[in-house]
Amino acid sequence: MKKVNVCVVGTGYVGLVTGACLAHVGHRVVCVDSDIRKIDALKAGKIPIYEPGLEKVVAGAVRRKKLFFCKSIAEGMFHQGHTAQVAFIAVGTPPRSDGSADLSFIENVAREIAHSLREYTVVVEKSTVPVETGEWIVKTVNRFNKKNIPFDVASNPEFLREGSAVSDFLKPDRVVVGTNSNRAAQLLKELYAPFKCPILLTDIKSSELIKHASNSFLAAKISFINAVSALCERTGANVEDVAKGMGLDKRIGASFLRAGIGFGGFCFPKDLEAFYWISRQKGYDFSMLRAVKEVNEDQKLWVVRRAEEELWNLGGKTVAMLGLAFKPDTDDMRFAPSIDIAKALIERGARVKAYDPVSMANAKSLMPGVQLCKNAYECLADADCLAIITEWPQFAKLDYKKVAGLMRHAFILDGRNLLSPKDMRDLGFTYRSVGRP
Ligand code: UDX
């Protein structure tokens, strides 16, 4: 295997996992972040995010002297006598109020990389960016590349999921490399050779579009099944059987057909907006994306609607929310449905209590007015409604006999279809789930 010297700028989810996993397979990687506290923590062996398996991969690569952390791009690009051959841009592209992506961090990093070039380098956009960003990176690097060092730009989108980021990176379905240069393609093929997966070579713009199109399509699958679940609820059909029947058709596929209270997280909502924005910018109204978003926004209110159907007025009633993260195995609450649900419940006068196994620290600032509890049972004491918001496996293992005794009203709204309707009804609960009779 050919070893490549890599510099990764940005140690968020994507950057840190990329850097750690490339180092894990034997490349020499320097991760850079301007956040000094983050770099100090990483140097001390502390991982700033909750991601199963990441700590072990980082520790192993650091021990084998394959992974390094530093605070400046100049140092990352030329580190202890090694010049980076590949420089990943993995900084944030936060949403602006109009839904477009703020690309100023990308521009700043491209400029800094240009200042630090010493020999041929492939500058890779790893962050999710709108189509044509690559062209801006080329222009920016050209402008600040005063010594005219040869370079190429490539797009190499990341498809990892939070909670399974390390295994997604190490065992990808595919790696997409978008570049107009054979030399860059060759180097990136060598970089990804240890992963033994199909490598799809495209031009830069197609690669950029693949990322937005893939995430929007997955989001569309979820909204589709959630819309089907609404019809199931109105007819008595079972959405799980419908999804199974659809998913057995290989053309449809079984994944991402789990009905629930909507998708959240930092990727789907943001990428959907950004994809819609860029399509309009280019003169095309991709109205399907708008519908995907509308179904999702409406689906988040499922809990509120069902709670009112059972409890009538929510004023003075207590709703216990179990799960706050946008999905299990992460502490991430960015764009989590729990935030909108709690807000809507509080607006209707409900008292909201909540518990999540790992997101409590994040919840403090994001959920004003919500009483955060130490454990699930404390959360459920005297509640009129238990709303399951995130399908953490431990919530399936609670002692529901005890739960029934603790609650003022034995009423469950299972927003993630985690529990068995029959078991819960046998225990005396009034039980509602999404799209299941
Ligand atoms: C997603 C993409 O899967 C990944 O490829 C991309 O790189 C980043 O965005 P992530 O946001 O980590 O990953 O989570 P994912 O597991 O895809 O789930 C996103 C949301 O969809 C969650 O809120 C989840 O609860 C919801 N979801 C997922 C459903 O409601 N139903 C499903 O069938 C699948």
PDB file of C-alpha atoms and ligand atoms in Angstrom, residues 14 128 158-164 168 174 211 214-215 218 221-222 225-226 254-269 271 296 325-328 335 337 389 391 416, ligand 1:
ATOM      1  CA  VAL A  14     -16.571  14.507   9.195  1.00  0.00           C
ATOM      2  CA  THR A 128     -21.121  19.041   1.901  1.00  0.00           C
ATOM      3  CA  GLU A 158     -18.674  11.901   2.824  1.00  0.00           C
ATOM      4  CA  PHE A 159     -21.666   9.635   3.434  1.00  0.00           C
ATOM      5  CA  LEU A 160     -21.027   8.606   7.044  1.00  0.00           C
ATOM      6  CA  ARG A 161     -23.867   8.516   9.541  1.00  0.00           C
ATOM      7  CA  GLU A 162     -23.521   9.740  13.089  1.00  0.00           C
ATOM      8  CA  GLY A 163     -23.503   6.857  15.524  1.00  0.00           C
ATOM      9  CA  SER A 164     -21.939   4.490  12.991  1.00  0.00           C
ATOM     10  CA  ASP A 168     -19.389   3.652   7.652  1.00  0.00           C
ATOM     11  CA  ARG A 174     -18.745   3.431  -2.427  1.00  0.00           C
ATOM     12  CA  LYS A 211     -24.026  14.226  -2.130  1.00  0.00           C
ATOM     13  CA  SER A 214     -28.318  11.222  -2.114  1.00  0.00           C
ATOM     14  CA  ASN A 215     -29.256  12.922   1.142  1.00  0.00           C
ATOM     15  CA  LEU A 218     -33.042   9.420   1.562  1.00  0.00           C
ATOM     16  CA  LYS A 221     -37.918   8.059   1.341  1.00  0.00           C
ATOM     17  CA  ILE A 222     -38.570   8.899   5.001  1.00  0.00           C
ATOM     18  CA  ILE A 225     -43.245   6.403   4.345  1.00  0.00           C
ATOM     19  CA  ASN A 226     -44.408   8.942   6.930  1.00  0.00           C
ATOM     20  CA  ALA A 254     -35.909  -1.888   2.604  1.00  0.00           C
ATOM     21  CA  SER A 255     -33.795   0.796   4.255  1.00  0.00           C
ATOM     22  CA  PHE A 256     -34.995   4.266   5.235  1.00  0.00           C
ATOM     23  CA  LEU A 257     -38.609   3.182   5.265  1.00  0.00           C
ATOM     24  CA  ARG A 258     -39.080   3.387   9.034  1.00  0.00           C
ATOM     25  CA  ALA A 259     -42.056   5.583   9.831  1.00  0.00           C
ATOM     26  CA  GLY A 260     -41.669   7.869  12.830  1.00  0.00           C
ATOM     27  CA  ILE A 261     -41.912  11.452  13.969  1.00  0.00           C
ATOM     28  CA  GLY A 262     -39.679  12.774  11.232  1.00  0.00           C
ATOM     29  CA  PHE A 263     -36.018  13.135  10.432  1.00  0.00           C
ATOM     30  CA  GLY A 264     -33.614  15.552  12.076  1.00  0.00           C
ATOM     31  CA  GLY A 265     -29.870  15.941  12.461  1.00  0.00           C
ATOM     32  CA  PHE A 266     -27.437  18.318  10.908  1.00  0.00           C
ATOM     33  CA  CYS A 267     -27.461  16.758   7.430  1.00  0.00           C
ATOM     34  CA  PHE A 268     -30.901  15.985   6.063  1.00  0.00           C
ATOM     35  CA  PRO A 269     -32.731  19.225   6.981  1.00  0.00           C
ATOM     36  CA  ASP A 271     -28.912  19.587   2.792  1.00  0.00           C
ATOM     37  CA  ASN A 296     -41.434  16.253   7.763  1.00  0.00           C
ATOM     38  CA  ALA A 325     -31.092  13.181  20.279  1.00  0.00           C
ATOM     39  CA  PHE A 326     -32.188  13.131  16.630  1.00  0.00           C
ATOM     40  CA  LYS A 327     -31.469   9.392  16.616  1.00  0.00           C
ATOM     41  CA  PRO A 328     -29.910   6.819  18.975  1.00  0.00           C
ATOM     42  CA  PHE A 335     -32.415  20.012  14.236  1.00  0.00           C
ATOM     43  CA  PRO A 337     -37.490  16.761  16.244  1.00  0.00           C
ATOM     44  CA  ILE A 389     -38.953  10.517  20.693  1.00  0.00           C
ATOM     45  CA  GLU A 391     -35.547   4.828  19.835  1.00  0.00           C
ATOM     46  CA  ARG A 416     -40.528   5.560  16.836  1.00  0.00           C
TER      47      ARG A 416
HETATM   48  C1  UDX B   1     -27.304  11.145   7.154  1.00  0.00           C
HETATM   49  C2  UDX B   1     -26.964  10.218   5.978  1.00  0.00           C
HETATM   50  O1  UDX B   1     -27.500   8.903   6.246  1.00  0.00           O
HETATM   51  C3  UDX B   1     -25.460  10.147   5.755  1.00  0.00           C
HETATM   52  O2  UDX B   1     -25.187   9.366   4.606  1.00  0.00           O
HETATM   53  C4  UDX B   1     -24.943  11.581   5.571  1.00  0.00           C
HETATM   54  O3  UDX B   1     -23.534  11.570   5.425  1.00  0.00           O
HETATM   55  C5  UDX B   1     -25.327  12.460   6.744  1.00  0.00           C
HETATM   56  O4  UDX B   1     -26.745  12.421   6.918  1.00  0.00           O
HETATM   57  P1  UDX B   1     -27.242  11.002   9.815  1.00  0.00           P
HETATM   58  O5  UDX B   1     -27.802  12.385   9.788  1.00  0.00           O
HETATM   59  O6  UDX B   1     -26.101  10.706  10.715  1.00  0.00           O
HETATM   60  O7  UDX B   1     -26.759  10.567   8.345  1.00  0.00           O
HETATM   61  O8  UDX B   1     -28.422  10.022  10.241  1.00  0.00           O
HETATM   62  P2  UDX B   1     -29.356   8.915   9.580  1.00  0.00           P
HETATM   63  O9  UDX B   1     -29.090   7.622  10.237  1.00  0.00           O
HETATM   64  O10 UDX B   1     -29.325   8.935   8.114  1.00  0.00           O
HETATM   65  O11 UDX B   1     -30.785   9.422  10.094  1.00  0.00           O
HETATM   66  C6  UDX B   1     -31.261  10.735   9.834  1.00  0.00           C
HETATM   67  C7  UDX B   1     -32.631  10.953  10.414  1.00  0.00           C
HETATM   68  O12 UDX B   1     -33.614  10.189   9.707  1.00  0.00           O
HETATM   69  C8  UDX B   1     -32.789  10.549  11.885  1.00  0.00           C
HETATM   70  O13 UDX B   1     -33.532  11.556  12.544  1.00  0.00           O
HETATM   71  C9  UDX B   1     -33.551   9.258  11.831  1.00  0.00           C
HETATM   72  O14 UDX B   1     -34.320   9.044  12.983  1.00  0.00           O
HETATM   73  C10 UDX B   1     -34.419   9.473  10.607  1.00  0.00           C
HETATM   74  N1  UDX B   1     -34.836   8.221   9.952  1.00  0.00           N
HETATM   75  C11 UDX B   1     -33.914   7.431   9.326  1.00  0.00           C
HETATM   76  C12 UDX B   1     -36.185   7.870   9.928  1.00  0.00           C
HETATM   77  O15 UDX B   1     -37.039   8.575  10.471  1.00  0.00           O
HETATM   78  N2  UDX B   1     -36.550   6.727   9.266  1.00  0.00           N
HETATM   79  C13 UDX B   1     -35.665   5.926   8.629  1.00  0.00           C
HETATM   80  O16 UDX B   1     -36.082   4.918   8.039  1.00  0.00           O
HETATM   81  C14 UDX B   1     -34.299   6.289   8.674  1.00  0.00           C
END
